[in-house]
Amino acid sequence: QRKEAIALFLAEKETVRALKIELISQTASTYYNLLFLQSQLKEIDSIKDLMTNSVSLLENQYQYGDATSIAMKQAKDQVLEMDRLINELEQNIKNQEIYLSSLQGLYPNSYDFKSELKDYTFGFNQHSSLPLAQLQNRPDIKAVELQLQAANERVGISKAAFYPTVSLSAQGGLNSVTAGDLFQIPASLFGNLAGNTLGSFSVSSK
């Protein structure tokens, strides 16, 4: 039972460590998602400015007969599409900011990062598999291993329950029918010794 309790305690510690690692991973992932969305928003804003200038030029050309109404309408539709993408990106950014705040235990907040996604370089692991020693360091695998160890200890506890147990109890005192013989030893002495496996017997003397 002591070994089982120790294994379960260590398994809970590994579970807490796994939760911490997952929290760090989710925070980092949300941070990079925010950087990616913000970079996309800047690019689409610049594209929208160019399209808006193109619409102004087409309107001037249309007044002088150098552009058709179809071309001008298509240019305006593209600007509206950029507005739709900008609204969608802003909503996604707001959702990611709320999620990042919740991961930090804070109220929803907006984030203005000084760094951009292009400032980071990401390396890729080219190994198709991980060594067994590194795999054993994963807290989730370690927790399952300790839970299996605790289950094995419970099997030992169940086996031990099949074996007989011996417990002895004894009691003694003074007893007499008449008060005058109450303190006459050993006349009023009685005793009792009992065992739950080997039976019970008593020894009394009056």
PDB file of C-alpha atoms in Angstrom:
ATOM      1  CA  GLN A   1       0.000   0.000   0.000  1.00  0.00           C
ATOM      2  CA  ARG A   2       2.874   2.359   0.726  1.00  0.00           C
ATOM      3  CA  LYS A   3       4.452   1.617  -2.667  1.00  0.00           C
ATOM      4  CA  GLU A   4       1.098   2.147  -4.381  1.00  0.00           C
ATOM      5  CA  ALA A   5       0.622   5.508  -2.631  1.00  0.00           C
ATOM      6  CA  ILE A   6       4.120   6.643  -3.629  1.00  0.00           C
ATOM      7  CA  ALA A   7       3.568   5.631  -7.269  1.00  0.00           C
ATOM      8  CA  LEU A   8       0.228   7.475  -7.447  1.00  0.00           C
ATOM      9  CA  PHE A   9       1.759  10.572  -5.861  1.00  0.00           C
ATOM     10  CA  LEU A  10       4.597  10.608  -8.390  1.00  0.00           C
ATOM     11  CA  ALA A  11       2.116  10.033 -11.218  1.00  0.00           C
ATOM     12  CA  GLU A  12       0.157  13.101 -10.117  1.00  0.00           C
ATOM     13  CA  LYS A  13       3.363  15.145 -10.104  1.00  0.00           C
ATOM     14  CA  GLU A  14       4.095  14.026 -13.676  1.00  0.00           C
ATOM     15  CA  THR A  15       0.545  14.937 -14.677  1.00  0.00           C
ATOM     16  CA  VAL A  16       1.031  18.436 -13.258  1.00  0.00           C
ATOM     17  CA  ARG A  17       4.316  18.716 -15.160  1.00  0.00           C
ATOM     18  CA  ALA A  18       2.544  17.653 -18.360  1.00  0.00           C
ATOM     19  CA  LEU A  19      -0.080  20.347 -17.828  1.00  0.00           C
ATOM     20  CA  LYS A  20       2.645  22.967 -17.355  1.00  0.00           C
ATOM     21  CA  ILE A  21       4.372  21.882 -20.569  1.00  0.00           C
ATOM     22  CA  GLU A  22       1.053  21.971 -22.437  1.00  0.00           C
ATOM     23  CA  LEU A  23       0.374  25.480 -21.078  1.00  0.00           C
ATOM     24  CA  ILE A  24       3.789  26.702 -22.249  1.00  0.00           C
ATOM     25  CA  SER A  25       3.274  25.082 -25.649  1.00  0.00           C
ATOM     26  CA  GLN A  26      -0.167  26.639 -26.122  1.00  0.00           C
ATOM     27  CA  THR A  27       1.147  30.064 -25.076  1.00  0.00           C
ATOM     28  CA  ALA A  28       4.014  29.904 -27.565  1.00  0.00           C
ATOM     29  CA  SER A  29       1.722  28.658 -30.335  1.00  0.00           C
ATOM     30  CA  THR A  30      -0.787  31.449 -29.697  1.00  0.00           C
ATOM     31  CA  TYR A  31       2.028  34.026 -29.690  1.00  0.00           C
ATOM     32  CA  TYR A  32       3.282  32.933 -33.095  1.00  0.00           C
ATOM     33  CA  ASN A  33      -0.272  32.767 -34.451  1.00  0.00           C
ATOM     34  CA  LEU A  34      -0.734  36.371 -33.392  1.00  0.00           C
ATOM     35  CA  LEU A  35       2.480  37.405 -35.116  1.00  0.00           C
ATOM     36  CA  PHE A  36       1.367  35.618 -38.278  1.00  0.00           C
ATOM     37  CA  LEU A  37      -2.088  37.211 -38.277  1.00  0.00           C
ATOM     38  CA  GLN A  38      -0.685  40.673 -37.596  1.00  0.00           C
ATOM     39  CA  SER A  39       1.791  40.325 -40.466  1.00  0.00           C
ATOM     40  CA  GLN A  40      -1.049  39.233 -42.742  1.00  0.00           C
ATOM     41  CA  LEU A  41      -3.096  42.240 -41.667  1.00  0.00           C
ATOM     42  CA  LYS A  42      -0.261  44.632 -42.521  1.00  0.00           C
ATOM     43  CA  GLU A  43       0.164  43.092 -45.963  1.00  0.00           C
ATOM     44  CA  ILE A  44      -3.538  43.209 -46.759  1.00  0.00           C
ATOM     45  CA  ASP A  45      -3.719  46.821 -45.553  1.00  0.00           C
ATOM     46  CA  SER A  46      -0.937  47.761 -47.962  1.00  0.00           C
ATOM     47  CA  ILE A  47      -2.641  45.855 -50.786  1.00  0.00           C
ATOM     48  CA  LYS A  48      -5.912  47.623 -50.036  1.00  0.00           C
ATOM     49  CA  ASP A  49      -4.178  51.023 -50.245  1.00  0.00           C
ATOM     50  CA  LEU A  50      -2.821  50.110 -53.681  1.00  0.00           C
ATOM     51  CA  MET A  51      -6.247  48.933 -54.863  1.00  0.00           C
ATOM     52  CA  THR A  52      -7.883  52.096 -53.541  1.00  0.00           C
ATOM     53  CA  ASN A  53      -5.398  54.181 -55.551  1.00  0.00           C
ATOM     54  CA  SER A  54      -6.145  52.004 -58.575  1.00  0.00           C
ATOM     55  CA  VAL A  55      -9.870  52.702 -58.193  1.00  0.00           C
ATOM     56  CA  SER A  56      -9.180  56.454 -58.096  1.00  0.00           C
ATOM     57  CA  LEU A  57      -7.098  56.211 -61.278  1.00  0.00           C
ATOM     58  CA  LEU A  58      -9.759  54.139 -63.033  1.00  0.00           C
ATOM     59  CA  GLU A  59     -12.431  56.654 -62.078  1.00  0.00           C
ATOM     60  CA  ASN A  60     -10.362  59.455 -63.618  1.00  0.00           C
ATOM     61  CA  GLN A  61      -9.730  57.357 -66.721  1.00  0.00           C
ATOM     62  CA  TYR A  62     -13.415  56.506 -66.946  1.00  0.00           C
ATOM     63  CA  GLN A  63     -14.305  60.204 -67.014  1.00  0.00           C
ATOM     64  CA  TYR A  64     -12.000  60.667 -70.008  1.00  0.00           C
ATOM     65  CA  GLY A  65     -13.152  57.459 -71.691  1.00  0.00           C
ATOM     66  CA  ASP A  66      -9.923  55.551 -71.172  1.00  0.00           C
ATOM     67  CA  ALA A  67     -11.450  52.885 -68.884  1.00  0.00           C
ATOM     68  CA  THR A  68     -14.654  50.872 -68.945  1.00  0.00           C
ATOM     69  CA  SER A  69     -17.275  50.692 -66.226  1.00  0.00           C
ATOM     70  CA  ILE A  70     -16.679  46.950 -65.911  1.00  0.00           C
ATOM     71  CA  ALA A  71     -13.000  47.452 -65.022  1.00  0.00           C
ATOM     72  CA  MET A  72     -13.915  50.129 -62.498  1.00  0.00           C
ATOM     73  CA  LYS A  73     -16.576  47.868 -60.927  1.00  0.00           C
ATOM     74  CA  GLN A  74     -14.123  44.973 -60.668  1.00  0.00           C
ATOM     75  CA  ALA A  75     -11.591  47.212 -58.943  1.00  0.00           C
ATOM     76  CA  LYS A  76     -14.205  48.352 -56.408  1.00  0.00           C
ATOM     77  CA  ASP A  77     -15.243  44.740 -55.778  1.00  0.00           C
ATOM     78  CA  GLN A  78     -11.627  43.865 -55.030  1.00  0.00           C
ATOM     79  CA  VAL A  79     -11.449  46.675 -52.486  1.00  0.00           C
ATOM     80  CA  LEU A  80     -14.606  45.361 -50.819  1.00  0.00           C
ATOM     81  CA  GLU A  81     -13.075  41.884 -50.732  1.00  0.00           C
ATOM     82  CA  MET A  82     -10.011  43.311 -48.994  1.00  0.00           C
ATOM     83  CA  ASP A  83     -12.302  44.971 -46.438  1.00  0.00           C
ATOM     84  CA  ARG A  84     -13.931  41.604 -45.782  1.00  0.00           C
ATOM     85  CA  LEU A  85     -10.540  39.927 -45.289  1.00  0.00           C
ATOM     86  CA  ILE A  86      -9.406  42.725 -42.977  1.00  0.00           C
ATOM     87  CA  ASN A  87     -12.520  42.350 -40.814  1.00  0.00           C
ATOM     88  CA  GLU A  88     -12.022  38.590 -40.665  1.00  0.00           C
ATOM     89  CA  LEU A  89      -8.355  38.947 -39.706  1.00  0.00           C
ATOM     90  CA  GLU A  90      -9.145  41.527 -37.036  1.00  0.00           C
ATOM     91  CA  GLN A  91     -11.716  39.151 -35.515  1.00  0.00           C
ATOM     92  CA  ASN A  92      -9.205  36.273 -35.560  1.00  0.00           C
ATOM     93  CA  ILE A  93      -6.597  38.506 -33.935  1.00  0.00           C
ATOM     94  CA  LYS A  94      -9.074  39.479 -31.234  1.00  0.00           C
ATOM     95  CA  ASN A  95      -9.874  35.797 -30.580  1.00  0.00           C
ATOM     96  CA  GLN A  96      -6.193  34.927 -30.299  1.00  0.00           C
ATOM     97  CA  GLU A  97      -5.604  37.848 -27.937  1.00  0.00           C
ATOM     98  CA  ILE A  98      -8.445  36.678 -25.688  1.00  0.00           C
ATOM     99  CA  TYR A  99      -7.030  33.139 -25.702  1.00  0.00           C
ATOM    100  CA  LEU A 100      -3.516  34.374 -24.915  1.00  0.00           C
ATOM    101  CA  SER A 101      -4.851  36.458 -22.032  1.00  0.00           C
ATOM    102  CA  SER A 102      -6.738  33.466 -20.634  1.00  0.00           C
ATOM    103  CA  LEU A 103      -3.580  31.336 -20.802  1.00  0.00           C
ATOM    104  CA  GLN A 104      -1.826  33.957 -18.677  1.00  0.00           C
ATOM    105  CA  GLY A 105      -4.730  34.228 -16.259  1.00  0.00           C
ATOM    106  CA  LEU A 106      -5.467  37.814 -17.324  1.00  0.00           C
ATOM    107  CA  TYR A 107      -8.492  39.728 -18.520  1.00  0.00           C
ATOM    108  CA  PRO A 108      -8.813  40.094 -22.330  1.00  0.00           C
ATOM    109  CA  ASN A 109      -6.158  42.477 -23.534  1.00  0.00           C
ATOM    110  CA  SER A 110      -4.744  43.687 -26.844  1.00  0.00           C
ATOM    111  CA  TYR A 111      -1.109  43.025 -27.743  1.00  0.00           C
ATOM    112  CA  ASP A 112       1.210  45.136 -29.837  1.00  0.00           C
ATOM    113  CA  PHE A 113       4.397  43.161 -30.362  1.00  0.00           C
ATOM    114  CA  LYS A 114       7.542  44.965 -31.437  1.00  0.00           C
ATOM    115  CA  SER A 115       8.910  41.881 -33.158  1.00  0.00           C
ATOM    116  CA  GLU A 116       7.538  40.371 -36.358  1.00  0.00           C
ATOM    117  CA  LEU A 117       7.299  36.834 -37.635  1.00  0.00           C
ATOM    118  CA  LYS A 118      10.102  37.390 -40.135  1.00  0.00           C
ATOM    119  CA  ASP A 119      12.489  38.108 -37.254  1.00  0.00           C
ATOM    120  CA  TYR A 120      12.367  34.446 -36.191  1.00  0.00           C
ATOM    121  CA  THR A 121      14.008  31.438 -37.763  1.00  0.00           C
ATOM    122  CA  PHE A 122      12.608  27.992 -37.156  1.00  0.00           C
ATOM    123  CA  GLY A 123      14.602  24.805 -37.295  1.00  0.00           C
ATOM    124  CA  PHE A 124      13.148  21.478 -38.327  1.00  0.00           C
ATOM    125  CA  ASN A 125      14.021  18.152 -36.781  1.00  0.00           C
ATOM    126  CA  GLN A 126      14.968  15.820 -39.607  1.00  0.00           C
ATOM    127  CA  HIS A 127      14.966  12.713 -37.424  1.00  0.00           C
ATOM    128  CA  SER A 128      12.026  10.444 -38.136  1.00  0.00           C
ATOM    129  CA  SER A 129      12.110   8.935 -34.637  1.00  0.00           C
ATOM    130  CA  LEU A 130      13.186   9.810 -31.118  1.00  0.00           C
ATOM    131  CA  PRO A 131      15.558   7.830 -28.909  1.00  0.00           C
ATOM    132  CA  LEU A 132      13.895   5.760 -26.207  1.00  0.00           C
ATOM    133  CA  ALA A 133      15.720   7.697 -23.480  1.00  0.00           C
ATOM    134  CA  GLN A 134      14.148  10.969 -24.661  1.00  0.00           C
ATOM    135  CA  LEU A 135      10.734   9.357 -24.992  1.00  0.00           C
ATOM    136  CA  GLN A 136      10.879   8.253 -21.362  1.00  0.00           C
ATOM    137  CA  ASN A 137      11.282  11.888 -20.281  1.00  0.00           C
ATOM    138  CA  ARG A 138       7.809  12.784 -21.525  1.00  0.00           C
ATOM    139  CA  PRO A 139       5.658  13.476 -18.447  1.00  0.00           C
ATOM    140  CA  ASP A 140       2.549  11.832 -19.886  1.00  0.00           C
ATOM    141  CA  ILE A 141       4.431   8.595 -20.566  1.00  0.00           C
ATOM    142  CA  LYS A 142       6.077   8.763 -17.148  1.00  0.00           C
ATOM    143  CA  ALA A 143       2.678   9.264 -15.488  1.00  0.00           C
ATOM    144  CA  VAL A 144       1.236   6.212 -17.266  1.00  0.00           C
ATOM    145  CA  GLU A 145       4.289   4.194 -16.232  1.00  0.00           C
ATOM    146  CA  LEU A 146       3.786   5.140 -12.581  1.00  0.00           C
ATOM    147  CA  GLN A 147       0.061   4.373 -12.778  1.00  0.00           C
ATOM    148  CA  LEU A 148       0.946   0.927 -14.128  1.00  0.00           C
ATOM    149  CA  GLN A 149       3.344   0.488 -11.229  1.00  0.00           C
ATOM    150  CA  ALA A 150       0.570   1.429  -8.795  1.00  0.00           C
ATOM    151  CA  ALA A 151      -1.755  -1.098 -10.464  1.00  0.00           C
ATOM    152  CA  ASN A 152       0.913  -3.755 -10.036  1.00  0.00           C
ATOM    153  CA  GLU A 153       1.127  -2.912  -6.337  1.00  0.00           C
ATOM    154  CA  ARG A 154      -2.653  -3.241  -6.077  1.00  0.00           C
ATOM    155  CA  VAL A 155      -2.328  -6.773  -7.440  1.00  0.00           C
ATOM    156  CA  GLY A 156       0.065  -7.517  -4.583  1.00  0.00           C
ATOM    157  CA  ILE A 157      -2.428  -6.075  -2.118  1.00  0.00           C
ATOM    158  CA  SER A 158      -5.183  -8.299  -3.530  1.00  0.00           C
ATOM    159  CA  LYS A 159      -2.962 -11.379  -3.282  1.00  0.00           C
ATOM    160  CA  ALA A 160      -2.081 -10.558   0.317  1.00  0.00           C
ATOM    161  CA  ALA A 161      -5.795 -10.431   1.171  1.00  0.00           C
ATOM    162  CA  PHE A 162      -6.079 -14.178   0.447  1.00  0.00           C
ATOM    163  CA  TYR A 163      -3.613 -15.098   3.193  1.00  0.00           C
ATOM    164  CA  PRO A 164      -4.959 -15.651   6.732  1.00  0.00           C
ATOM    165  CA  THR A 165      -4.376 -12.996   9.325  1.00  0.00           C
ATOM    166  CA  VAL A 166      -3.891 -13.535  13.013  1.00  0.00           C
ATOM    167  CA  SER A 167      -4.943 -11.005  15.593  1.00  0.00           C
ATOM    168  CA  LEU A 168      -4.916 -11.585  19.330  1.00  0.00           C
ATOM    169  CA  SER A 169      -6.859  -9.695  21.930  1.00  0.00           C
ATOM    170  CA  ALA A 170      -6.756 -10.086  25.699  1.00  0.00           C
ATOM    171  CA  GLN A 171      -8.649  -8.683  28.596  1.00  0.00           C
ATOM    172  CA  GLY A 172      -8.601  -9.230  32.322  1.00  0.00           C
ATOM    173  CA  GLY A 173      -9.876  -7.883  35.610  1.00  0.00           C
ATOM    174  CA  LEU A 174     -11.469  -8.632  38.894  1.00  0.00           C
ATOM    175  CA  ASN A 175     -14.906 -10.088  39.275  1.00  0.00           C
ATOM    176  CA  SER A 176     -16.807 -11.530  42.207  1.00  0.00           C
ATOM    177  CA  VAL A 177     -20.383 -12.279  43.180  1.00  0.00           C
ATOM    178  CA  THR A 178     -19.983 -10.793  46.642  1.00  0.00           C
ATOM    179  CA  ALA A 179     -18.386  -7.488  47.424  1.00  0.00           C
ATOM    180  CA  GLY A 180     -16.333  -9.046  50.184  1.00  0.00           C
ATOM    181  CA  ASP A 181     -14.516 -11.337  47.741  1.00  0.00           C
ATOM    182  CA  LEU A 182     -13.992  -8.626  45.096  1.00  0.00           C
ATOM    183  CA  PHE A 183     -10.399  -7.871  46.030  1.00  0.00           C
ATOM    184  CA  GLN A 184      -9.481 -11.453  46.931  1.00  0.00           C
ATOM    185  CA  ILE A 185      -6.762 -12.415  44.441  1.00  0.00           C
ATOM    186  CA  PRO A 186      -6.681 -14.845  42.710  1.00  0.00           C
ATOM    187  CA  ALA A 187     -10.189 -15.808  43.754  1.00  0.00           C
ATOM    188  CA  SER A 188     -11.841 -12.987  41.776  1.00  0.00           C
ATOM    189  CA  LEU A 189      -9.280 -12.838  38.942  1.00  0.00           C
ATOM    190  CA  PHE A 190     -10.506 -13.508  35.407  1.00  0.00           C
ATOM    191  CA  GLY A 191      -8.843 -13.309  31.985  1.00  0.00           C
ATOM    192  CA  ASN A 192      -9.702 -13.771  28.326  1.00  0.00           C
ATOM    193  CA  LEU A 193      -7.439 -14.317  25.296  1.00  0.00           C
ATOM    194  CA  ALA A 194      -8.961 -14.537  21.808  1.00  0.00           C
ATOM    195  CA  GLY A 195      -7.701 -14.949  18.247  1.00  0.00           C
ATOM    196  CA  ASN A 196      -9.851 -14.516  15.132  1.00  0.00           C
ATOM    197  CA  THR A 197      -8.054 -17.203  13.099  1.00  0.00           C
ATOM    198  CA  LEU A 198      -6.922 -19.816  15.563  1.00  0.00           C
ATOM    199  CA  GLY A 199     -10.179 -19.708  17.523  1.00  0.00           C
ATOM    200  CA  SER A 200     -10.688 -18.368  21.001  1.00  0.00           C
ATOM    201  CA  PHE A 201     -10.251 -19.649  24.456  1.00  0.00           C
ATOM    202  CA  SER A 202     -10.630 -18.191  27.908  1.00  0.00           C
ATOM    203  CA  VAL A 203      -9.099 -18.798  31.244  1.00  0.00           C
ATOM    204  CA  SER A 204     -11.000 -17.833  34.321  1.00  0.00           C
ATOM    205  CA  SER A 205     -10.593 -18.442  37.963  1.00  0.00           C
ATOM    206  CA  LYS A 206     -12.897 -17.736  40.844  1.00  0.00           C
TER     207      LYS A 206
END
